[in-house]
PDB file of C-alpha atoms in Angstrom:
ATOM      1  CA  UNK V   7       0.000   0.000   0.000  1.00  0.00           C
ATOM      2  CA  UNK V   8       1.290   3.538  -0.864  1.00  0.00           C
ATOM      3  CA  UNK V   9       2.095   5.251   2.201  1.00  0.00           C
ATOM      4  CA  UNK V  10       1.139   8.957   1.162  1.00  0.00           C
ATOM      5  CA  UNK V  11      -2.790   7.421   1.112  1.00  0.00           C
ATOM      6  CA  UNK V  12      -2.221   5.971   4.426  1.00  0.00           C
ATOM      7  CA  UNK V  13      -0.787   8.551   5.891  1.00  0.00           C
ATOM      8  CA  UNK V  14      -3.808  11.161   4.511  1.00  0.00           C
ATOM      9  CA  UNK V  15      -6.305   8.238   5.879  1.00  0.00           C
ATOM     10  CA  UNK V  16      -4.893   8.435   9.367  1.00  0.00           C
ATOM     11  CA  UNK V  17      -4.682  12.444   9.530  1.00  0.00           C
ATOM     12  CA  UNK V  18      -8.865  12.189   8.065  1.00  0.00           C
ATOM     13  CA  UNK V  19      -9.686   9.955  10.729  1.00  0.00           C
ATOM     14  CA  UNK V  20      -7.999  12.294  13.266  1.00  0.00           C
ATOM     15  CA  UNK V  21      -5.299   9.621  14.346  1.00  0.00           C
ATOM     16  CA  UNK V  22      -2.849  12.419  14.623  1.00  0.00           C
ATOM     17  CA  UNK V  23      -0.350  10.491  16.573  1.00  0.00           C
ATOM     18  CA  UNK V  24      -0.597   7.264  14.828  1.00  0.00           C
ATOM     19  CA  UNK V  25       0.572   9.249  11.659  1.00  0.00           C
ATOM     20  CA  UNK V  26       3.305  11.187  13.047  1.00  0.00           C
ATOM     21  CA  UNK V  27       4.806   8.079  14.891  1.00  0.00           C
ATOM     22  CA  UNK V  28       4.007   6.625  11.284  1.00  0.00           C
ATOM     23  CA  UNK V  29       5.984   9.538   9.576  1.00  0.00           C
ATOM     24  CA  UNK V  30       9.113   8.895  11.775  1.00  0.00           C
ATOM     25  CA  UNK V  31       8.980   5.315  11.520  1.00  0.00           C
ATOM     26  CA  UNK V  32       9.268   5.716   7.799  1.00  0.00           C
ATOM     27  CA  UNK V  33      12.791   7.802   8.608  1.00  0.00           C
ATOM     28  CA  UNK V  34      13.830   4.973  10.436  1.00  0.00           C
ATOM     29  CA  UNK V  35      15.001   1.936   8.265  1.00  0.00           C
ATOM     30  CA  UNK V  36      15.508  -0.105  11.082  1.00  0.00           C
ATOM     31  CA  UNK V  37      11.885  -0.356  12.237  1.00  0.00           C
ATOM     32  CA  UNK V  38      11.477  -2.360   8.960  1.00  0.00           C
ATOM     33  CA  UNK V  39      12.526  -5.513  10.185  1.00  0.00           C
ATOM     34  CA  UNK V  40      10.114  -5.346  13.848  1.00  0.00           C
ATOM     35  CA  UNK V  41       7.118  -7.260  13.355  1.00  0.00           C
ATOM     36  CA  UNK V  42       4.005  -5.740  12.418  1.00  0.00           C
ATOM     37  CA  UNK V  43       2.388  -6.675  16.259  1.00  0.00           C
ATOM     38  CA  UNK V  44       5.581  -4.093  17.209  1.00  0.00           C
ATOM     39  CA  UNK V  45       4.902  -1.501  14.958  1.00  0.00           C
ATOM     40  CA  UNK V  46       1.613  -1.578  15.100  1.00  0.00           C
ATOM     41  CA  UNK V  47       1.910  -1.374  18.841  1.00  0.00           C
ATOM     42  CA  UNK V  48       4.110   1.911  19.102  1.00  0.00           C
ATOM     43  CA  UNK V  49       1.613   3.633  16.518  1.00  0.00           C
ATOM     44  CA  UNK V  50      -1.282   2.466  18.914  1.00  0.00           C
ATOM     45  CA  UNK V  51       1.246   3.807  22.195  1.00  0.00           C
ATOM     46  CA  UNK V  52       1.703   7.002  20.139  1.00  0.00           C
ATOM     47  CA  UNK V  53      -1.628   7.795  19.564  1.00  0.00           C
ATOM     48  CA  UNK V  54      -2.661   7.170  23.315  1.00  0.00           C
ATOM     49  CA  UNK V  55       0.080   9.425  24.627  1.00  0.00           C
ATOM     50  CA  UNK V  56      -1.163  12.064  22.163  1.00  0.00           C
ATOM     51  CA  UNK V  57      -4.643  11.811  23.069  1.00  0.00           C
ATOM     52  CA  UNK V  58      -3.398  11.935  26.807  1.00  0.00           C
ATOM     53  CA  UNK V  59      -1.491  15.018  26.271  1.00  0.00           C
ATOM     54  CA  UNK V  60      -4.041  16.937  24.307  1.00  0.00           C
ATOM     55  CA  UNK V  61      -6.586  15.795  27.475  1.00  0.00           C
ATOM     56  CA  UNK V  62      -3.951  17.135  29.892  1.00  0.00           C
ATOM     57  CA  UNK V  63      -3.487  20.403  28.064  1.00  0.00           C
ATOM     58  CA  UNK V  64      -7.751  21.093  28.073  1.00  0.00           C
ATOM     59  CA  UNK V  65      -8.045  20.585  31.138  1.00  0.00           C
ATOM     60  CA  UNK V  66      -4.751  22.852  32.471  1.00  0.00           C
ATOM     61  CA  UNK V  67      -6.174  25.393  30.407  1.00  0.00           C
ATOM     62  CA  UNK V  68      -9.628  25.470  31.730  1.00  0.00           C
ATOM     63  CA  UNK V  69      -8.528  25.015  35.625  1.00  0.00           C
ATOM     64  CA  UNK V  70      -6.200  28.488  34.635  1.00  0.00           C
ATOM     65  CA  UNK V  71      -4.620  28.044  38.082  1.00  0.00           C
ATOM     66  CA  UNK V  72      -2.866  31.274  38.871  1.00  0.00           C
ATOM     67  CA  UNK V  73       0.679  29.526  38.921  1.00  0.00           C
ATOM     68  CA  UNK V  74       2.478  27.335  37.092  1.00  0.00           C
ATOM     69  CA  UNK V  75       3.433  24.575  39.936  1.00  0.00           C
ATOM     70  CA  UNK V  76       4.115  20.515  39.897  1.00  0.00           C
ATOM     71  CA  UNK V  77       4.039  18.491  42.926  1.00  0.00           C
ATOM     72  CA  UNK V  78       7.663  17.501  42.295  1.00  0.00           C
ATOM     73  CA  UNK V  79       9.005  20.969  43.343  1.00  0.00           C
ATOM     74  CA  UNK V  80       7.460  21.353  46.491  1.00  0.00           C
ATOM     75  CA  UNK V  81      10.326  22.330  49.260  1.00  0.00           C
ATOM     76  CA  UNK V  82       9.914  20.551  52.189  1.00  0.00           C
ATOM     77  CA  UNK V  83      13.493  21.956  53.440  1.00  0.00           C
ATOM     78  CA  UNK V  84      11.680  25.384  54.586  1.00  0.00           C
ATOM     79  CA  UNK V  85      10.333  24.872  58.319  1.00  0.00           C
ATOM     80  CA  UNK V  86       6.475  25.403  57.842  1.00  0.00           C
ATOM     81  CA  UNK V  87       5.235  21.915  59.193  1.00  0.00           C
ATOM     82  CA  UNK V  88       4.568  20.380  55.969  1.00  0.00           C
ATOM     83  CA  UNK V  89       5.838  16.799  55.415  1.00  0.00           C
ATOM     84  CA  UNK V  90       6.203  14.462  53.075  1.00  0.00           C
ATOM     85  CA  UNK V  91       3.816  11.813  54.892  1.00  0.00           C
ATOM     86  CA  UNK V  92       0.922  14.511  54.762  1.00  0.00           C
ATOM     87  CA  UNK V  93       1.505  15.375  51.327  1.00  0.00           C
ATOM     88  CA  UNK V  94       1.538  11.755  50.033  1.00  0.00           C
ATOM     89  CA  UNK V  95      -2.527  11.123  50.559  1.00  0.00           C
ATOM     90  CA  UNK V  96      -3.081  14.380  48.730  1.00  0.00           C
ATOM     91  CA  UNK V  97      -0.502  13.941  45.919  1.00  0.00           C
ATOM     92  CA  UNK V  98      -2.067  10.571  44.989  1.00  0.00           C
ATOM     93  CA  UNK V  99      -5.320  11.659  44.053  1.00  0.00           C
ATOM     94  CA  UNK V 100      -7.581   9.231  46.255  1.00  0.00           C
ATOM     95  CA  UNK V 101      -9.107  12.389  48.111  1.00  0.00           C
ATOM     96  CA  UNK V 102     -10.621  13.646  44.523  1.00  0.00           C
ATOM     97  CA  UNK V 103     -11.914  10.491  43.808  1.00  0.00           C
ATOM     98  CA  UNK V 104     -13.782  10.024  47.350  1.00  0.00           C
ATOM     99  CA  UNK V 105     -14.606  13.915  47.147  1.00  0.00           C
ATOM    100  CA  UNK V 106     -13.089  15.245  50.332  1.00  0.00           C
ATOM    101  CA  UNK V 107     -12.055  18.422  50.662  1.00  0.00           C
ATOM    102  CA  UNK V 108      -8.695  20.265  51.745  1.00  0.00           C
ATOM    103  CA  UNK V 109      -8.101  23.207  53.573  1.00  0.00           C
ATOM    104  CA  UNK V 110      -4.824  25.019  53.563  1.00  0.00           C
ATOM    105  CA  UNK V 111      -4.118  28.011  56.314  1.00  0.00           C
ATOM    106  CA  UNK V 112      -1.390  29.827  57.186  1.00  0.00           C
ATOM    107  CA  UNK V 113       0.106  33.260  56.819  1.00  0.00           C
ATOM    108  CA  UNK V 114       1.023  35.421  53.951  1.00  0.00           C
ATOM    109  CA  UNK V 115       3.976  33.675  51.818  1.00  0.00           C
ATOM    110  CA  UNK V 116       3.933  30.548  53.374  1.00  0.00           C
ATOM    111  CA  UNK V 117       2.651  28.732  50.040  1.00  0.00           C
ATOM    112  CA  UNK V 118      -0.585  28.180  49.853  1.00  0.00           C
ATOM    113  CA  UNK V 119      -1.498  29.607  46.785  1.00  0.00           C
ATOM    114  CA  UNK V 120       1.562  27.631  45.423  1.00  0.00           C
ATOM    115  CA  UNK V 121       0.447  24.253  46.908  1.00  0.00           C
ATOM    116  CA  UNK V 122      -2.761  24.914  46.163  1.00  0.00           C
ATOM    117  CA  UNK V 123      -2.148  25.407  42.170  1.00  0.00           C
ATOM    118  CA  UNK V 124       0.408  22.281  42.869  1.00  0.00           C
ATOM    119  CA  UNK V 125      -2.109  20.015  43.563  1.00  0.00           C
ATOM    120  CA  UNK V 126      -4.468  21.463  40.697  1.00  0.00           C
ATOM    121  CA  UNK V 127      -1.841  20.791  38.525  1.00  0.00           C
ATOM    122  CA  UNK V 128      -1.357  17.288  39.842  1.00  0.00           C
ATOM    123  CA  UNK V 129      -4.792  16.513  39.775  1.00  0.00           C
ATOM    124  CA  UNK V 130      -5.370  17.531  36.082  1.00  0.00           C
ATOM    125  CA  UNK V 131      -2.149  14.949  35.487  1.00  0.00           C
ATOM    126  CA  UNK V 132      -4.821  12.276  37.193  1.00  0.00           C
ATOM    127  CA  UNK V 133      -7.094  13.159  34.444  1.00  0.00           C
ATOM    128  CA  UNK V 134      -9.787  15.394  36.835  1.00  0.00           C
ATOM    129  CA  UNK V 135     -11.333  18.665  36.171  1.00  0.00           C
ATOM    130  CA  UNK V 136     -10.205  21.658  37.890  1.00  0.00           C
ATOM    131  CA  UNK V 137     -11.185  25.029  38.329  1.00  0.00           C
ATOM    132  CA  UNK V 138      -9.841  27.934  40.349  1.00  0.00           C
ATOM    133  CA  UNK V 139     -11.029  31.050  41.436  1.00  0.00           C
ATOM    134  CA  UNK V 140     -10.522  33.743  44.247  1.00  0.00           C
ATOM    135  CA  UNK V 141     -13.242  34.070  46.144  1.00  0.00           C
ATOM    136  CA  UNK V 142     -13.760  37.598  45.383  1.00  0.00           C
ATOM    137  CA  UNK V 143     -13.658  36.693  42.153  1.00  0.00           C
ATOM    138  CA  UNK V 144     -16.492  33.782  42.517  1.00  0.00           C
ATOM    139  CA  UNK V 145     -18.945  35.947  43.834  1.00  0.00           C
ATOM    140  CA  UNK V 146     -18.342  38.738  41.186  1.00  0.00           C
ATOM    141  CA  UNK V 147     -19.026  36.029  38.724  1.00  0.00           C
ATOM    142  CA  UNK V 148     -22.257  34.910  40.362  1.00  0.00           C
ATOM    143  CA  UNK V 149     -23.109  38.430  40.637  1.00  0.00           C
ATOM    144  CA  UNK V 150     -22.780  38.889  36.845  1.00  0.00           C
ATOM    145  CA  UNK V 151     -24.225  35.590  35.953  1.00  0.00           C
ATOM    146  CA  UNK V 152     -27.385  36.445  38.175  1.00  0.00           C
ATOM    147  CA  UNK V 153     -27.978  39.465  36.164  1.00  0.00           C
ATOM    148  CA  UNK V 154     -27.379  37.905  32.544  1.00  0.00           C
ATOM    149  CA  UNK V 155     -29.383  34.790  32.916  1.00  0.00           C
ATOM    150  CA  UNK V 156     -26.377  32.917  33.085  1.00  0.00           C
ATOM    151  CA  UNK V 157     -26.914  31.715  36.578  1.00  0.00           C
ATOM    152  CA  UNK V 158     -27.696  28.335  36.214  1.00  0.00           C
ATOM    153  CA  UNK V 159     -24.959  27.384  33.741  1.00  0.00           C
ATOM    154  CA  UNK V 160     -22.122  28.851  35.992  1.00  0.00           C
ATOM    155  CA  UNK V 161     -23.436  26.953  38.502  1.00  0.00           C
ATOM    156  CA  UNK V 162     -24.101  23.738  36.647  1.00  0.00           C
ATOM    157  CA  UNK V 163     -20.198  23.867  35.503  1.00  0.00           C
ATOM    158  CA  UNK V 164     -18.980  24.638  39.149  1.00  0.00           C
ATOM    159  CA  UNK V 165     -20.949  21.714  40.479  1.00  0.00           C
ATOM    160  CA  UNK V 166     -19.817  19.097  37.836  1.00  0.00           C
ATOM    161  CA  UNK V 167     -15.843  20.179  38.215  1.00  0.00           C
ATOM    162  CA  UNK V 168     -14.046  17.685  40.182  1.00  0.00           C
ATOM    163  CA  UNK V 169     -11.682  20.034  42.029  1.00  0.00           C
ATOM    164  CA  UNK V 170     -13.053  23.590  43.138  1.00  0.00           C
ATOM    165  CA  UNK V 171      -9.794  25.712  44.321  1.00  0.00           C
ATOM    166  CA  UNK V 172     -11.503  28.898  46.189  1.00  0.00           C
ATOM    167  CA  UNK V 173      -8.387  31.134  47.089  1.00  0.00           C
ATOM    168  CA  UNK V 174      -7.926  33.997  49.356  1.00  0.00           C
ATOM    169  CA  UNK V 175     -10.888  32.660  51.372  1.00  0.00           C
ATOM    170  CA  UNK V 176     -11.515  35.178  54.417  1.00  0.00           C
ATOM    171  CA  UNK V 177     -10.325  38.042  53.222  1.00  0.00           C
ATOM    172  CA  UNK V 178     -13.757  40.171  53.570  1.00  0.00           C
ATOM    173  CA  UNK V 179     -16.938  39.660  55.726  1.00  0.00           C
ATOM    174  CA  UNK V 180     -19.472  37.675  53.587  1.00  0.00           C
ATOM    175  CA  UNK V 181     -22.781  39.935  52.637  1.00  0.00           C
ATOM    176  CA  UNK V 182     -25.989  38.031  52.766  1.00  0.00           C
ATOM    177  CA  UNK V 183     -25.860  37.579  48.874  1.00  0.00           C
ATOM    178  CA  UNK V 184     -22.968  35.765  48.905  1.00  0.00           C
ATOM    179  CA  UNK V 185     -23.344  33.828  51.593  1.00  0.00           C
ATOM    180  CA  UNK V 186     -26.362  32.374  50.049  1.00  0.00           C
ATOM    181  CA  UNK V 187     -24.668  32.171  46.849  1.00  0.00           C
ATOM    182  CA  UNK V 188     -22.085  30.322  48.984  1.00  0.00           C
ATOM    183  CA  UNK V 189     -24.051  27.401  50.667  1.00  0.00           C
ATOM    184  CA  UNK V 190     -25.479  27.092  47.149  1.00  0.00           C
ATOM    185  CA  UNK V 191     -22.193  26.115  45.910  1.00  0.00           C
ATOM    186  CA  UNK V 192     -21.187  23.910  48.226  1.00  0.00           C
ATOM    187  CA  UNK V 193     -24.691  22.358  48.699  1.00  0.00           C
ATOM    188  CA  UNK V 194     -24.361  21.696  44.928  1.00  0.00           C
ATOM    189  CA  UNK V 195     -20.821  19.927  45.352  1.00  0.00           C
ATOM    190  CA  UNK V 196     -21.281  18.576  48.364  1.00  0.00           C
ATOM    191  CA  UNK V 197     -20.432  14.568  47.851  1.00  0.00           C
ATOM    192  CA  UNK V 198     -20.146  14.945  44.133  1.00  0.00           C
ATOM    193  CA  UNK V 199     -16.567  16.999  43.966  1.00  0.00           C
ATOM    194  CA  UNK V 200     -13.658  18.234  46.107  1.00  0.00           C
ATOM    195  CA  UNK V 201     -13.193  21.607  47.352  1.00  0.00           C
ATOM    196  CA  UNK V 202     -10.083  22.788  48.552  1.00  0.00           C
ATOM    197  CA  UNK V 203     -10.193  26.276  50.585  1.00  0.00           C
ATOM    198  CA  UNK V 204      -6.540  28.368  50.926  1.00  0.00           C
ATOM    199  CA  UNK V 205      -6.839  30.666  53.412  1.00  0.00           C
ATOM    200  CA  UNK V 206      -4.946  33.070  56.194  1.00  0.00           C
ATOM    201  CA  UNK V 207      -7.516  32.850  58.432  1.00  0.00           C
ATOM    202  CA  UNK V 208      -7.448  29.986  60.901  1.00  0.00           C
ATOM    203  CA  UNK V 209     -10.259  27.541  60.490  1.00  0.00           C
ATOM    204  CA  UNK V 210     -11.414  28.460  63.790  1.00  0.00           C
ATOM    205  CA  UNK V 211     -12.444  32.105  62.801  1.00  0.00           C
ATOM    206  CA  UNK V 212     -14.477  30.958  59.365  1.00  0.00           C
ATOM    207  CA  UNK V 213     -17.689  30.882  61.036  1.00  0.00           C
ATOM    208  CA  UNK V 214     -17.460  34.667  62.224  1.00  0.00           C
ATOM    209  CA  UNK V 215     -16.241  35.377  58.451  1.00  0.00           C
ATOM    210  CA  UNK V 216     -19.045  33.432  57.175  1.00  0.00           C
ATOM    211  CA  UNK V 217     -21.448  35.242  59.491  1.00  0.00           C
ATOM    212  CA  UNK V 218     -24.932  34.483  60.042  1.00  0.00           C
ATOM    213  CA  UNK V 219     -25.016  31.205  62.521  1.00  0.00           C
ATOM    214  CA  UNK V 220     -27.239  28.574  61.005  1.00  0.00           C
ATOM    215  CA  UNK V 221     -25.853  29.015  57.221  1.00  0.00           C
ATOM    216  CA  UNK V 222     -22.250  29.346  58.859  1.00  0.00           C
ATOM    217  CA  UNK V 223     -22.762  25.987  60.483  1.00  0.00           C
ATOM    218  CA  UNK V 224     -24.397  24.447  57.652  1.00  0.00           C
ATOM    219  CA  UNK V 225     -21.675  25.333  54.935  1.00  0.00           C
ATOM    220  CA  UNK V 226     -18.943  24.582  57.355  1.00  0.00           C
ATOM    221  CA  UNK V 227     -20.412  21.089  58.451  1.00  0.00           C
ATOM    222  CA  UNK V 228     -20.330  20.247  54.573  1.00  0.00           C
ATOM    223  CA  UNK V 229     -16.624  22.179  53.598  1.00  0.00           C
ATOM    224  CA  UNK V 230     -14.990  20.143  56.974  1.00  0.00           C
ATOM    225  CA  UNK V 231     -16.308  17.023  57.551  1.00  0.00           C
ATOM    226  CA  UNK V 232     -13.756  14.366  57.083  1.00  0.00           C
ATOM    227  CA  UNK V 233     -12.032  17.455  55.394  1.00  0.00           C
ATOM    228  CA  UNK V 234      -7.825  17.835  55.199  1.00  0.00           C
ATOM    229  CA  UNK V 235      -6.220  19.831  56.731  1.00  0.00           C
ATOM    230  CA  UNK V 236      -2.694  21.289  56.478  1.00  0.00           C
ATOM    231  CA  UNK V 237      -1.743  24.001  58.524  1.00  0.00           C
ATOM    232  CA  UNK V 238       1.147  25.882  57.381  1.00  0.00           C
ATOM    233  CA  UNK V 239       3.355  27.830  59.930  1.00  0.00           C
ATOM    234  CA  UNK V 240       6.762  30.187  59.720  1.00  0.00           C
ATOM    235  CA  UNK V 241       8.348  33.096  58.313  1.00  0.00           C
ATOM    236  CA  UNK V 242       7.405  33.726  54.528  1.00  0.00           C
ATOM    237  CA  UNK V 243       8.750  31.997  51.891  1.00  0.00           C
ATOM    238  CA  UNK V 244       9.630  34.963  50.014  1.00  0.00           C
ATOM    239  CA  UNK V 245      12.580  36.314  52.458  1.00  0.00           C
ATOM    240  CA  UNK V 246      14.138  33.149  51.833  1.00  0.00           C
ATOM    241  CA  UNK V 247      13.611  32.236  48.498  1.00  0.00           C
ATOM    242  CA  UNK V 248      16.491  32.685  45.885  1.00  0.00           C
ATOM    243  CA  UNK V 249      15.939  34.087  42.233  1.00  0.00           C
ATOM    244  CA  UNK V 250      15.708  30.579  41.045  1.00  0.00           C
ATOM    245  CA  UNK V 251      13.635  28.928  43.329  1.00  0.00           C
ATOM    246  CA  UNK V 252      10.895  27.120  42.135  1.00  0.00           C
ATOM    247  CA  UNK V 253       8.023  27.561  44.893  1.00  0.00           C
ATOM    248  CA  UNK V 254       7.311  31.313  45.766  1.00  0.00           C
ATOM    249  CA  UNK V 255       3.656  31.860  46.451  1.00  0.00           C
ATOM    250  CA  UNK V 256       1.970  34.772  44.973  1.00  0.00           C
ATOM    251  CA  UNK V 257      -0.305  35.411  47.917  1.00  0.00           C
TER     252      UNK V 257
END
């Protein structure tokens, strides 16, 4: 069989890798003599790690985490109680797939922001959805949505995302708007998707942000149940840091 028509079949059928790893294979003489269950097989492997790659890079680009952070970079050197053992649980991806939630605390320039986009990253890798948002920037959305008609498609999308990263949680008392808007939210995820909160503000002190007792209690009881929780401590990260380092939170 002429190779041109093959190699036009594979790129109508949308088999992009198959026909590159088909393109270089024809540069290679010595691919000639594998078997055809071999060759066949690495045009099959090509086409699933392009198809895995063009997943990965949808779904990085619809989380639009604030920073560009792995996992793999994380410094545990810097004394701010987080360890290895903790991370591991988190870093795996079981949490996502049992929807618990994650809160991170601690003060400005510890990494939270960082982790947080860390583990976004990492859990896109896994092949989950992932969104983040500040939580200013949540309710100005809602806000907006409310007024369009757009309302029930915002929230539709936030409730079917696997990971919900709401930043900069506690900045600002909570109006009676948004804390509706709020326990909708979570109500909506609650048991279907992870949340994970990054905050200053020590966990203790969200139901006064929150305000308003009974919804307080009722979006708390369904954002920390079972929930992690890593508790970051220390001087920030930034005063240390060199030029090159890799981790230097934002926040």
């Amino acid at each position: 069989m002429m190779t041109q028509p093959l190699l036009d079949t594979l790129r109508r059928l949308k088999l992009t890798g198959m026909h590159d790893a088909l393109a270089h294979q024809l540069t290679q003489p010595d691919t000639y003599d594998l078997p055809f269950e071999d060759r066949l097989g690495m045009l099959l492997d090509r086409e699933v790690l392009h198809r895995d790659n063009r997943r990965l890079d949808r779904l990085l680009k619809a989380a639009k985490l604030r920073v560009t952070a792995c996992v793999e970079d994380i410094d545990y050197r810097h004394p701010r109680g987080l360890e290895r053992g903790r991370m591991a649980p988190l870093t795996s991806g079981e949490w996502i797939g049992q929807s618990l939630n994650l809160c991170i605390t601690g003060p400005t320039g510890c990494g939270k922001t960082w982790l947080a986009c860390a583990l976004g990253n990492q859990v896109c890798r896994q092949g989950y959805s992932v969104r983040y948002l500040r939580v200013p920037r949540l309710f100005e959305q809602l806000r907006i949505a409310q007024g369009d008609g757009s309302y029930a498609r915002l929230m539709g999308q936030l409730q079917k995302t696997d990971l919900l990263i709401l930043d900069d949680w506690g900045m600002q008392k909570m109006t009676a708007p948004q804390r509706q808007d709020l326990m909708e939210v979570i109500e909506d995820r609650h048991g279907r998707g992870s949340t994970l909160i990054a905050s200053q503000l020590p966990i203790e002190h969200w139901h006064d942000y929150i305000g308003a007792a009974t919804v307080a209690d009722a979006i708390l009881d369904r954002l920390l149940h079972s929930a992690h929780r890593l508790t970051l401590r220390g001087e920030s990260m930034r005063k240390s840091a060199a030029p090159q380092a890799a981790e230097v939170d934002p926040s």
